[in-house]
Amino acid sequence: MDQKQILKQIYGFQTLRPGQEAIVEAANRGEDILALLPTGGGKSLCYQLPVLTVNGRALVITPLVSLMEDQVAELKRLKIKAVCIHSHLDIREKRMILDRLQQYHFIFCSPEWLATDRARAFISAVDFTHIIIDEAHCLSEWGYDFRPHYLLLNELLDYYAGAQVIALTATANDKTIHDIQHLLHRRLHVIDNRTVRENIFLKVLPAPSARKMSLLKELLWSAGPSIIYFSSKRMCDDIHQQLTSAGFKGMTYHADMSYEDRMGVQLSFQNDSIQYVCATSAFGMGINKKNIRTVIHYHVPKSMFQYVQEIGRAGRDGEQSQAILLFNAEDLNIAYRFLEEDRVTEQDLILYRDNIRLSEEKQESISILLRRFSYQELERLLTLETAVKYEALRAMTEYGAKDHCLTSRLYDVEEGCRHCQVCVGDQAFSFQTVLQQKTELGYKEYINSLFPA
């Protein structure tokens, strides 16, 4: 089948959207691409269609297991051969998949798995036509501290020098774009089709600590399907318990939960069995739920970058939605504390160089970083990254002050819009929540469906 036939017969579309069309045309020309599209803009089709057109094989690098499994499930629904490899699979499942790698058009994995000797031994025998880096902003946002394995992706690209690279993200600024190109060691054709999400109404509500909980309850009664973001896992659980006691139906999602429990939460939310999810920042990335009406931030996020990414999960169906920040300047203390606790410092580098024991996590991070940079260069980069993160927190303080158009603050556009509280005044929305009566979600059956027998 040619590309138009694939688009129509497999995906059910007559034409591509204008933003998608430019990206696919560049991919058809064989160019390495960094594609910027808004959340819900159809990024997945932009890499899947070119791969299928040449009957190719793509290694797709994604940050989250839930994101891998969502995309694999969708591809399998379309009768496209796809599989994901991650640490939560048992030995039998991994062996079965690895023995059949040549059969799949799309193989999904994380940068951490790719860094293992076992992974490299298997993928080195596969002739990939495409290397796809989904959520490519993670290279810049996470690479220097949280998930340094992202900084090793250039080694993979060097090995597959003949493979076409397609990197995709919904969130990027000039620094992020520069970082992605620099860290991958590839010159990428940047195609920027981001647009302001005008169907998401932006609000900031002053929320002193004593009033936050009551304000949240007031909002939820008419919020429709909602995500509530927290900086603290403990607060995430505590607030969920209080909401449950008040009669709301929801779940929590964070890293301290088991893989099975987290998948159960995601499936419950997708299936409209619950109204809300109290979550930390990982939840929602790539989630294929189009009717999220409200995104509430209980704590101030660490950057505009993160905020745009998270509120973009609302209104993927194009219908009216809202993003509400419960602003309390004291919350910034949490963000500053996390920044200092998590970052690799100059003192950490000195201790590492002198072979003085650090935490296992920092020990591994520094060893990976030193595969890319000298001590001197790394020290300079980490100082620069810290300054950038502090500036990002300062920008969130300015957003919370509501003294300028909120859209202009978030998207770096001219002031004056018709979908923010500053420009048009407060708007009250009443969204319906229709919950399905489902008690058993068949998690095991869902997981088994992702892998061929």
Tab-separated table of C-alpha atoms in Angstrom, residues 18-398:
chain	number	residue	atom	x	y	z
A	18	PRO	CA	-1.765	20.659	8.209
A	19	GLY	CA	0.804	20.326	11.028
A	20	GLN	CA	1.105	16.576	10.521
A	21	GLU	CA	1.451	16.944	6.765
A	22	ALA	CA	4.617	19.062	6.961
A	23	ILE	CA	6.268	16.583	9.332
A	24	VAL	CA	5.354	13.514	7.270
A	25	GLU	CA	6.539	15.149	4.055
A	26	ALA	CA	9.920	15.931	5.656
A	27	ALA	CA	10.141	12.335	6.912
A	28	ASN	CA	9.356	11.056	3.420
A	29	ARG	CA	12.327	13.069	2.158
A	30	GLY	CA	14.535	11.201	4.610
A	31	GLU	CA	15.300	14.185	6.836
A	32	ASP	CA	16.100	13.878	10.537
A	33	ILE	CA	13.354	15.809	12.309
A	34	LEU	CA	12.469	17.506	15.570
A	35	ALA	CA	8.693	17.900	15.389
A	36	LEU	CA	6.845	20.219	17.766
A	37	LEU	CA	3.086	19.679	17.961
A	38	PRO	CA	0.568	20.583	20.680
A	39	THR	CA	-0.725	17.875	23.004
A	40	GLY	CA	-3.474	16.059	21.164
A	41	GLY	CA	-2.069	17.185	17.804
A	42	GLY	CA	-1.480	13.645	16.526
A	43	LYS	CA	2.279	13.253	17.048
A	44	SER	CA	2.212	9.441	16.957
A	45	LEU	CA	0.876	9.314	13.413
A	46	CYS	CA	3.727	11.584	12.297
A	47	TYR	CA	6.289	8.845	12.907
A	48	GLN	CA	4.140	5.745	12.429
A	49	LEU	CA	3.019	6.605	8.907
A	50	PRO	CA	6.549	7.110	7.469
A	51	VAL	CA	7.746	3.848	9.062
A	52	LEU	CA	4.846	1.827	7.655
A	53	THR	CA	5.187	3.475	4.235
A	54	VAL	CA	8.677	1.973	3.777
A	55	ASN	CA	7.773	-1.255	5.625
A	56	GLY	CA	10.402	-0.222	8.150
A	57	ARG	CA	11.291	-1.078	11.718
A	58	ALA	CA	11.425	1.614	14.420
A	59	LEU	CA	12.972	1.705	17.863
A	60	VAL	CA	10.727	4.041	19.862
A	61	ILE	CA	12.255	5.526	23.023
A	62	THR	CA	9.689	6.738	25.547
A	63	PRO	CA	10.000	7.849	29.191
A	64	LEU	CA	7.145	5.930	30.832
A	65	VAL	CA	5.872	2.352	30.827
A	66	SER	CA	2.265	3.554	30.776
A	67	LEU	CA	3.010	5.601	27.652
A	68	MET	CA	4.602	2.584	25.940
A	69	GLU	CA	1.665	0.337	26.705
A	70	ASP	CA	-0.920	2.909	25.605
A	71	GLN	CA	0.762	3.233	22.227
A	72	VAL	CA	1.309	-0.504	21.792
A	73	ALA	CA	-2.334	-1.205	22.647
A	74	GLU	CA	-3.466	1.335	20.039
A	75	LEU	CA	-1.130	-0.080	17.375
A	76	LYS	CA	-2.338	-3.615	18.077
A	77	ARG	CA	-5.923	-2.412	17.728
A	78	LEU	CA	-4.938	-1.232	14.239
A	79	LYS	CA	-3.386	-4.685	13.516
A	80	ILE	CA	0.136	-3.228	13.449
A	81	LYS	CA	2.915	-5.347	14.954
A	82	ALA	CA	4.278	-3.558	18.017
A	83	VAL	CA	5.722	-4.473	21.389
A	84	CYS	CA	7.196	-2.804	24.467
A	85	ILE	CA	10.059	-3.977	26.668
A	86	HIS	CA	10.351	-2.865	30.279
A	87	SER	CA	11.416	-4.041	33.719
A	88	HIS	CA	7.922	-5.075	34.817
A	89	LEU	CA	7.734	-7.951	32.336
A	90	ASP	CA	8.609	-11.374	33.674
A	91	ILE	CA	11.521	-13.395	32.283
A	92	ARG	CA	9.311	-15.546	30.055
A	93	GLU	CA	7.637	-12.514	28.458
A	94	LYS	CA	10.965	-10.775	27.844
A	95	ARG	CA	12.527	-13.877	26.314
A	96	MET	CA	9.561	-14.352	23.999
A	97	ILE	CA	9.705	-10.734	22.846
A	98	LEU	CA	13.476	-10.598	22.397
A	99	ASP	CA	13.459	-13.804	20.358
A	100	ARG	CA	10.954	-12.229	17.957
A	101	LEU	CA	12.239	-8.655	17.650
A	102	GLN	CA	12.564	-8.930	13.875
A	103	GLN	CA	8.793	-9.432	13.559
A	104	TYR	CA	7.740	-6.027	14.877
A	105	HIS	CA	7.391	-2.713	13.094
A	106	PHE	CA	7.600	-0.782	16.379
A	107	ILE	CA	9.668	-1.701	19.449
A	108	PHE	CA	9.148	0.557	22.478
A	109	CYS	CA	11.608	0.870	25.367
A	110	SER	CA	13.102	3.335	27.854
A	111	PRO	CA	16.576	4.927	27.739
A	112	GLU	CA	17.461	3.031	30.950
A	113	TRP	CA	16.747	-0.349	29.354
A	114	LEU	CA	18.739	0.621	26.264
A	115	ALA	CA	21.797	1.270	28.427
A	116	THR	CA	21.990	-2.365	29.636
A	117	ASP	CA	24.425	-4.813	28.056
A	118	ARG	CA	21.600	-7.283	27.413
A	119	ALA	CA	19.570	-4.697	25.529
A	120	ARG	CA	22.475	-3.642	23.356
A	121	ALA	CA	23.273	-7.262	22.532
A	122	PHE	CA	19.749	-7.846	21.243
A	123	ILE	CA	19.079	-4.588	19.412
A	124	SER	CA	22.481	-4.646	17.697
A	125	ALA	CA	21.163	-7.590	15.659
A	126	VAL	CA	18.118	-5.597	14.469
A	127	ASP	CA	18.275	-3.405	11.384
A	128	PHE	CA	16.312	-0.322	12.425
A	129	THR	CA	15.222	2.078	9.710
A	130	HIS	CA	14.036	4.696	12.220
A	131	ILE	CA	14.935	5.836	15.727
A	132	ILE	CA	11.996	7.647	17.337
A	133	ILE	CA	12.442	9.774	20.454
A	134	ASP	CA	9.014	10.514	21.894
A	135	GLU	CA	8.590	13.249	24.525
A	136	ALA	CA	11.999	14.516	23.392
A	137	HIS	CA	11.934	17.433	25.840
A	138	CYS	CA	12.929	14.876	28.513
A	139	LEU	CA	16.492	15.039	27.149
A	140	SER	CA	16.773	18.611	28.359
A	141	GLU	CA	14.388	18.574	31.307
A	142	TRP	CA	15.558	15.324	32.932
A	143	GLY	CA	18.907	14.415	31.384
A	144	TYR	CA	21.231	16.401	33.614
A	145	ASP	CA	19.820	15.195	36.922
A	146	PHE	CA	16.684	13.059	37.105
A	147	ARG	CA	17.297	10.507	34.303
A	148	PRO	CA	20.858	10.878	32.998
A	149	HIS	CA	20.557	7.817	30.714
A	150	TYR	CA	18.923	10.203	28.246
A	151	LEU	CA	22.376	11.699	27.711
A	152	LEU	CA	23.630	8.374	26.303
A	153	LEU	CA	21.188	8.281	23.395
A	154	ASN	CA	23.827	9.794	21.116
A	155	GLU	CA	25.743	6.487	21.408
A	156	LEU	CA	22.716	4.657	20.024
A	157	LEU	CA	22.335	7.151	17.189
A	158	ASP	CA	26.019	6.862	16.344
A	159	TYR	CA	25.644	3.070	16.121
A	160	TYR	CA	22.610	3.370	13.837
A	161	ALA	CA	24.099	6.160	11.765
A	162	GLY	CA	21.967	5.248	8.755
A	163	ALA	CA	18.640	5.259	10.608
A	164	GLN	CA	16.331	8.238	10.283
A	165	VAL	CA	15.767	10.117	13.551
A	166	ILE	CA	12.353	11.564	14.380
A	167	ALA	CA	12.115	13.367	17.733
A	168	LEU	CA	8.736	14.658	18.895
A	169	THR	CA	7.465	16.826	21.728
A	170	ALA	CA	4.595	19.129	22.616
A	171	THR	CA	6.678	21.339	24.884
A	172	ALA	CA	9.919	23.130	24.051
A	173	ASN	CA	11.612	26.499	24.251
A	174	ASP	CA	14.769	27.659	22.488
A	175	LYS	CA	17.016	26.113	25.140
A	176	THR	CA	15.199	22.781	24.903
A	177	ILE	CA	15.506	22.712	21.111
A	178	HIS	CA	19.220	23.495	21.353
A	179	ASP	CA	19.748	20.827	24.024
A	180	ILE	CA	17.981	18.134	21.997
A	181	GLN	CA	20.112	18.778	18.914
A	182	HIS	CA	23.337	19.123	20.893
A	183	LEU	CA	22.842	16.055	23.073
A	184	LEU	CA	21.791	13.796	20.193
A	185	HIS	CA	24.692	14.900	17.976
A	186	ARG	CA	22.271	15.115	15.061
A	187	ARG	CA	21.306	18.130	12.984
A	188	LEU	CA	17.531	17.999	13.076
A	189	HIS	CA	15.114	19.849	10.835
A	190	VAL	CA	12.906	21.668	13.353
A	191	ILE	CA	9.232	21.797	12.368
A	192	ASP	CA	7.315	23.936	14.847
A	193	ASN	CA	3.546	23.526	14.624
A	194	ARG	CA	2.710	24.368	18.225
A	195	THR	CA	-0.389	26.451	18.785
A	196	VAL	CA	-2.011	28.056	21.805
A	197	ARG	CA	-4.712	25.774	23.193
A	198	GLU	CA	-7.592	28.252	23.092
A	199	ASN	CA	-10.119	25.715	24.414
A	200	ILE	CA	-8.314	25.633	27.794
A	201	PHE	CA	-9.383	28.535	30.019
A	202	LEU	CA	-6.536	29.644	32.320
A	203	LYS	CA	-7.197	30.557	35.948
A	204	VAL	CA	-5.138	31.347	39.034
A	205	LEU	CA	-6.936	31.202	42.370
A	206	PRO	CA	-5.263	32.529	45.549
A	207	ALA	CA	-5.235	29.577	47.933
A	208	PRO	CA	-3.960	30.079	51.470
A	209	SER	CA	-3.097	26.766	53.119
A	210	ALA	CA	-6.127	26.914	55.431
A	211	ARG	CA	-8.527	27.316	52.494
A	212	LYS	CA	-7.008	25.042	49.880
A	213	MET	CA	-8.969	21.903	50.708
A	214	SER	CA	-12.378	23.601	50.779
A	215	LEU	CA	-11.565	25.402	47.531
A	216	LEU	CA	-10.602	22.121	45.879
A	217	LYS	CA	-13.887	20.488	46.926
A	218	GLU	CA	-15.877	23.435	45.578
A	219	LEU	CA	-14.140	23.119	42.234
A	220	LEU	CA	-14.510	19.353	41.910
A	221	TRP	CA	-18.299	19.331	42.145
A	222	SER	CA	-18.493	20.847	38.657
A	223	ALA	CA	-15.025	20.034	37.294
A	224	GLY	CA	-15.864	16.938	35.229
A	225	PRO	CA	-13.084	14.365	34.656
A	226	SER	CA	-10.055	15.923	36.356
A	227	ILE	CA	-6.365	15.538	37.143
A	228	ILE	CA	-5.104	17.151	40.360
A	229	TYR	CA	-1.311	17.563	40.403
A	230	PHE	CA	0.842	17.604	43.540
A	231	SER	CA	4.537	18.080	44.245
A	232	SER	CA	4.378	15.780	47.284
A	233	LYS	CA	3.449	12.075	47.236
A	234	ARG	CA	2.315	12.303	50.858
A	235	MET	CA	-0.010	15.222	50.127
A	236	CYS	CA	-1.268	13.377	47.067
A	237	ASP	CA	-2.439	10.495	49.296
A	238	ASP	CA	-3.711	12.730	52.119
A	239	ILE	CA	-5.871	14.913	49.882
A	240	HIS	CA	-7.255	11.876	48.082
A	241	GLN	CA	-8.387	10.416	51.410
A	242	GLN	CA	-10.141	13.659	52.301
A	243	LEU	CA	-11.853	13.825	48.909
A	244	THR	CA	-13.014	10.218	49.237
A	245	SER	CA	-14.463	11.007	52.653
A	246	ALA	CA	-16.320	13.935	51.094
A	247	GLY	CA	-18.011	11.639	48.553
A	248	PHE	CA	-15.823	12.081	45.480
A	249	LYS	CA	-14.665	9.050	43.513
A	250	GLY	CA	-11.041	8.966	42.478
A	251	MET	CA	-7.587	7.400	42.900
A	252	THR	CA	-3.964	8.384	43.462
A	253	TYR	CA	-0.976	7.849	41.178
A	254	HIS	CA	2.694	8.205	42.138
A	255	ALA	CA	6.036	6.409	42.090
A	256	ASP	CA	5.643	4.661	45.474
A	257	MET	CA	2.765	2.576	44.105
A	258	SER	CA	3.295	-0.796	42.436
A	259	TYR	CA	3.296	-1.039	38.668
A	260	GLU	CA	0.046	-3.013	38.738
A	261	ASP	CA	-1.678	-0.438	40.941
A	262	ARG	CA	-0.565	2.444	38.726
A	263	MET	CA	-1.829	0.680	35.608
A	264	GLY	CA	-5.134	0.028	37.391
A	265	VAL	CA	-5.485	3.752	38.111
A	266	GLN	CA	-4.794	4.680	34.506
A	267	LEU	CA	-7.299	2.148	33.186
A	268	SER	CA	-9.969	3.261	35.673
A	269	PHE	CA	-9.543	6.874	34.605
A	270	GLN	CA	-9.568	6.062	30.902
A	271	ASN	CA	-12.706	3.951	31.332
A	272	ASP	CA	-14.545	6.722	33.245
A	273	SER	CA	-14.832	4.576	36.378
A	274	ILE	CA	-13.502	7.479	38.488
A	275	GLN	CA	-13.791	11.249	38.270
A	276	TYR	CA	-10.334	12.363	39.332
A	277	VAL	CA	-6.738	11.283	39.817
A	278	CYS	CA	-4.529	12.860	42.480
A	279	ALA	CA	-1.130	12.538	40.855
A	280	THR	CA	2.486	13.552	40.747
A	281	SER	CA	3.953	14.893	37.531
A	282	ALA	CA	4.499	11.580	35.685
A	283	PHE	CA	0.788	10.850	35.348
A	284	GLY	CA	-0.927	11.716	32.102
A	285	MET	CA	2.076	11.841	29.767
A	286	GLY	CA	0.725	10.435	26.525
A	287	ILE	CA	-2.542	9.330	28.102
A	288	ASN	CA	-5.179	8.806	25.434
A	289	LYS	CA	-8.136	10.287	27.316
A	290	LYS	CA	-9.763	13.033	25.321
A	291	ASN	CA	-12.488	14.203	27.743
A	292	ILE	CA	-10.391	15.544	30.625
A	293	ARG	CA	-12.179	18.789	31.419
A	294	THR	CA	-10.140	20.204	34.304
A	295	VAL	CA	-6.483	20.154	35.344
A	296	ILE	CA	-5.856	21.537	38.838
A	297	HIS	CA	-2.417	22.183	40.297
A	298	TYR	CA	-2.605	21.926	44.077
A	299	HIS	CA	1.047	22.960	44.317
A	300	VAL	CA	2.939	25.423	42.123
A	301	PRO	CA	4.826	23.407	39.460
A	302	LYS	CA	8.549	23.821	39.000
A	303	SER	CA	8.345	25.613	35.632
A	304	MET	CA	6.111	27.036	32.921
A	305	PHE	CA	7.500	24.211	30.814
A	306	GLN	CA	6.028	21.593	33.146
A	307	TYR	CA	2.780	23.535	33.540
A	308	VAL	CA	2.139	23.766	29.783
A	309	GLN	CA	2.834	20.045	29.431
A	310	GLU	CA	0.421	19.098	32.201
A	311	ILE	CA	-2.469	21.420	31.399
A	312	GLY	CA	-2.237	20.250	27.788
A	313	ARG	CA	-3.794	16.982	28.911
A	314	ALA	CA	-7.145	18.751	29.206
A	315	GLY	CA	-9.552	19.088	26.308
A	316	ARG	CA	-7.839	16.876	23.780
A	317	ASP	CA	-11.247	16.527	22.102
A	318	GLY	CA	-11.223	20.275	21.375
A	319	GLU	CA	-14.087	20.962	23.778
A	320	GLN	CA	-14.071	23.654	26.487
A	321	SER	CA	-11.782	22.815	29.410
A	322	GLN	CA	-9.964	24.668	32.177
A	323	ALA	CA	-6.580	24.794	33.908
A	324	ILE	CA	-6.581	26.072	37.485
A	325	LEU	CA	-3.531	26.894	39.588
A	326	LEU	CA	-4.194	27.056	43.332
A	327	PHE	CA	-1.504	29.609	44.031
A	328	ASN	CA	0.188	29.797	47.389
A	329	ALA	CA	3.637	31.403	47.363
A	330	GLU	CA	4.660	29.189	50.288
A	331	ASP	CA	4.435	26.173	47.954
A	332	LEU	CA	7.508	27.450	46.163
A	333	ASN	CA	9.507	26.448	49.223
A	334	ILE	CA	8.691	22.816	48.397
A	335	ALA	CA	9.940	23.284	44.850
A	336	TYR	CA	13.148	24.986	45.999
A	337	ARG	CA	13.771	22.203	48.523
A	338	PHE	CA	13.312	19.482	45.911
A	339	LEU	CA	15.624	21.325	43.558
A	340	GLU	CA	18.402	21.405	46.132
A	341	GLU	CA	17.862	17.808	47.251
A	342	ASP	CA	17.848	16.298	43.779
A	343	ARG	CA	20.564	18.187	41.940
A	344	VAL	CA	24.173	17.064	41.585
A	345	THR	CA	26.315	19.725	43.276
A	346	GLU	CA	29.935	20.800	42.946
A	347	GLN	CA	30.560	19.122	46.300
A	348	ASP	CA	29.120	15.862	44.944
A	349	LEU	CA	31.591	15.996	42.061
A	350	ILE	CA	34.493	16.533	44.461
A	351	LEU	CA	33.395	13.607	46.624
A	352	TYR	CA	33.003	11.397	43.557
A	353	ARG	CA	36.445	12.349	42.235
A	354	ASP	CA	38.002	11.627	45.650
A	355	ASN	CA	36.223	8.247	45.752
A	356	ILE	CA	34.216	9.219	48.830
A	357	ARG	CA	30.925	7.378	49.040
A	358	LEU	CA	27.783	9.096	47.761
A	359	SER	CA	24.250	7.790	47.531
A	360	GLU	CA	23.890	5.040	44.960
A	361	GLU	CA	21.640	7.240	42.842
A	362	LYS	CA	24.080	10.156	42.708
A	363	GLN	CA	27.006	7.780	42.156
A	364	GLU	CA	25.302	6.352	39.077
A	365	SER	CA	24.211	9.767	37.792
A	366	ILE	CA	27.715	11.217	37.948
A	367	SER	CA	29.289	8.157	36.317
A	368	ILE	CA	26.845	8.473	33.406
A	369	LEU	CA	27.349	12.225	33.094
A	370	LEU	CA	31.108	11.750	32.971
A	371	ARG	CA	30.699	9.514	29.927
A	372	ARG	CA	29.571	12.643	28.097
A	373	PHE	CA	31.444	15.492	29.777
A	374	SER	CA	34.733	16.255	31.472
A	375	TYR	CA	34.712	17.272	35.148
A	376	GLN	CA	35.242	20.902	34.215
A	377	GLU	CA	32.526	20.915	31.544
A	378	LEU	CA	30.112	19.044	33.789
A	379	GLU	CA	30.634	21.513	36.622
A	380	ARG	CA	29.849	24.395	34.255
A	381	LEU	CA	26.755	22.667	32.857
A	382	LEU	CA	25.331	21.787	36.258
A	383	THR	CA	25.793	25.372	37.458
A	384	LEU	CA	23.993	26.623	34.350
A	385	GLU	CA	21.148	24.087	34.755
A	386	THR	CA	20.632	25.124	38.382
A	387	ALA	CA	20.389	28.784	37.372
A	388	VAL	CA	17.844	27.870	34.682
A	389	LYS	CA	15.710	25.939	37.195
A	390	TYR	CA	15.733	28.822	39.692
A	391	GLU	CA	14.696	31.217	36.927
A	392	ALA	CA	11.862	28.840	35.980
A	393	LEU	CA	10.532	28.945	39.546
A	394	ARG	CA	10.698	32.737	39.520
A	395	ALA	CA	8.629	32.755	36.322
A	396	MET	CA	5.940	30.653	38.011
A	397	THR	CA	5.791	33.250	40.783
A	398	GLU	CA	5.100	35.915	38.160
